[in-house]
Amino acid sequence: MINETALKLDAPLGPVDLALLQRALTEVCDIRGQAHVSPEAEQNAKVIINLYQSGIRNRHQLVAMMTGRKFP
């Protein structure tokens, strides 16, 4: 089971993953009042991708971790 999880975390990001990450990034930028194309958005994207690759696979949880909002 641990091996399966490790393989999933190391797998390349596919279209579904990228769509989820884009939605999370857009929501984080909107909440923070940041432009979607800015140095701040780029930094947000880096952190969101790192969180995702660390195993946080829920968009709502990613947004909550990035903004301090409660996770539903």
Short mmCIF file of C-alpha atoms in Angstrom, two decimals:
data_model
loop_
_atom_site.label_atom_id
_atom_site.label_comp_id
_atom_site.label_asym_id
_atom_site.label_seq_id
_atom_site.Cartn_x
_atom_site.Cartn_y
_atom_site.Cartn_z
CA MET A 1 0.00 0.00 0.00
CA ILE A 2 2.82 2.42 0.81
CA ASN A 3 4.46 1.60 -2.52
CA GLU A 4 1.22 2.38 -4.38
CA THR A 5 0.92 5.73 -2.62
CA ALA A 6 4.56 6.58 -3.32
CA LEU A 7 4.14 5.75 -7.01
CA LYS A 8 1.04 7.96 -7.21
CA LEU A 9 2.89 10.90 -5.65
CA ASP A 10 5.77 10.51 -8.11
CA ALA A 11 3.51 10.16 -11.16
CA PRO A 12 3.56 12.94 -13.76
CA LEU A 13 0.75 15.46 -13.55
CA GLY A 14 -1.97 14.73 -16.07
CA PRO A 15 -4.73 16.91 -17.53
CA VAL A 16 -7.12 16.20 -14.64
CA ASP A 17 -4.43 17.10 -12.10
CA LEU A 18 -3.57 20.31 -13.94
CA ALA A 19 -7.23 21.33 -14.16
CA LEU A 20 -7.65 20.85 -10.40
CA LEU A 21 -4.48 22.83 -9.71
CA GLN A 22 -5.60 25.65 -12.02
CA ARG A 23 -8.98 25.89 -10.26
CA ALA A 24 -7.26 25.97 -6.88
CA LEU A 25 -4.81 28.66 -8.04
CA THR A 26 -7.60 30.80 -9.50
CA GLU A 27 -9.57 30.56 -6.27
CA VAL A 28 -6.54 31.40 -4.12
CA CYS A 29 -5.69 34.44 -6.27
CA ASP A 30 -9.32 35.62 -6.17
CA ILE A 31 -9.50 35.28 -2.38
CA ARG A 32 -6.19 37.10 -1.94
CA GLY A 33 -7.10 39.79 -4.48
CA GLN A 34 -4.07 38.97 -6.62
CA ALA A 35 -3.79 39.10 -10.38
CA HIS A 36 -3.90 35.66 -11.99
CA VAL A 37 -0.69 36.47 -13.87
CA SER A 38 1.74 37.96 -11.39
CA PRO A 39 4.81 37.04 -9.34
CA GLU A 40 2.46 36.34 -6.41
CA ALA A 41 0.37 33.96 -8.52
CA GLU A 42 3.53 32.18 -9.66
CA GLN A 43 4.62 31.71 -6.05
CA ASN A 44 1.14 30.49 -5.13
CA ALA A 45 1.32 27.97 -7.99
CA LYS A 46 4.65 26.63 -6.76
CA VAL A 47 3.31 26.09 -3.25
CA ILE A 48 0.06 24.53 -4.48
CA ILE A 49 1.96 22.10 -6.72
CA ASN A 50 4.27 21.15 -3.86
CA LEU A 51 1.30 20.53 -1.57
CA TYR A 52 -0.40 18.46 -4.27
CA GLN A 53 2.70 16.38 -4.88
CA SER A 54 3.00 15.89 -1.11
CA GLY A 55 -0.40 14.21 -1.09
CA ILE A 56 -2.96 17.00 -0.62
CA ARG A 57 -5.26 16.08 -3.52
CA ASN A 58 -8.45 17.92 -2.54
CA ARG A 59 -8.97 21.36 -4.13
CA HIS A 60 -10.88 22.70 -1.14
CA GLN A 61 -8.14 21.59 1.21
CA LEU A 62 -5.45 23.17 -0.98
CA VAL A 63 -7.34 26.48 -1.00
CA ALA A 64 -7.87 26.32 2.75
CA MET A 65 -4.19 25.69 3.36
CA MET A 66 -3.22 28.61 1.12
CA THR A 67 -5.74 31.12 2.48
CA GLY A 68 -6.39 30.14 6.09
CA ARG A 69 -10.04 29.49 5.33
CA LYS A 70 -11.79 26.58 6.94
CA PHE A 71 -11.84 23.31 5.05
CA PRO A 72 -15.48 22.26 4.42
#
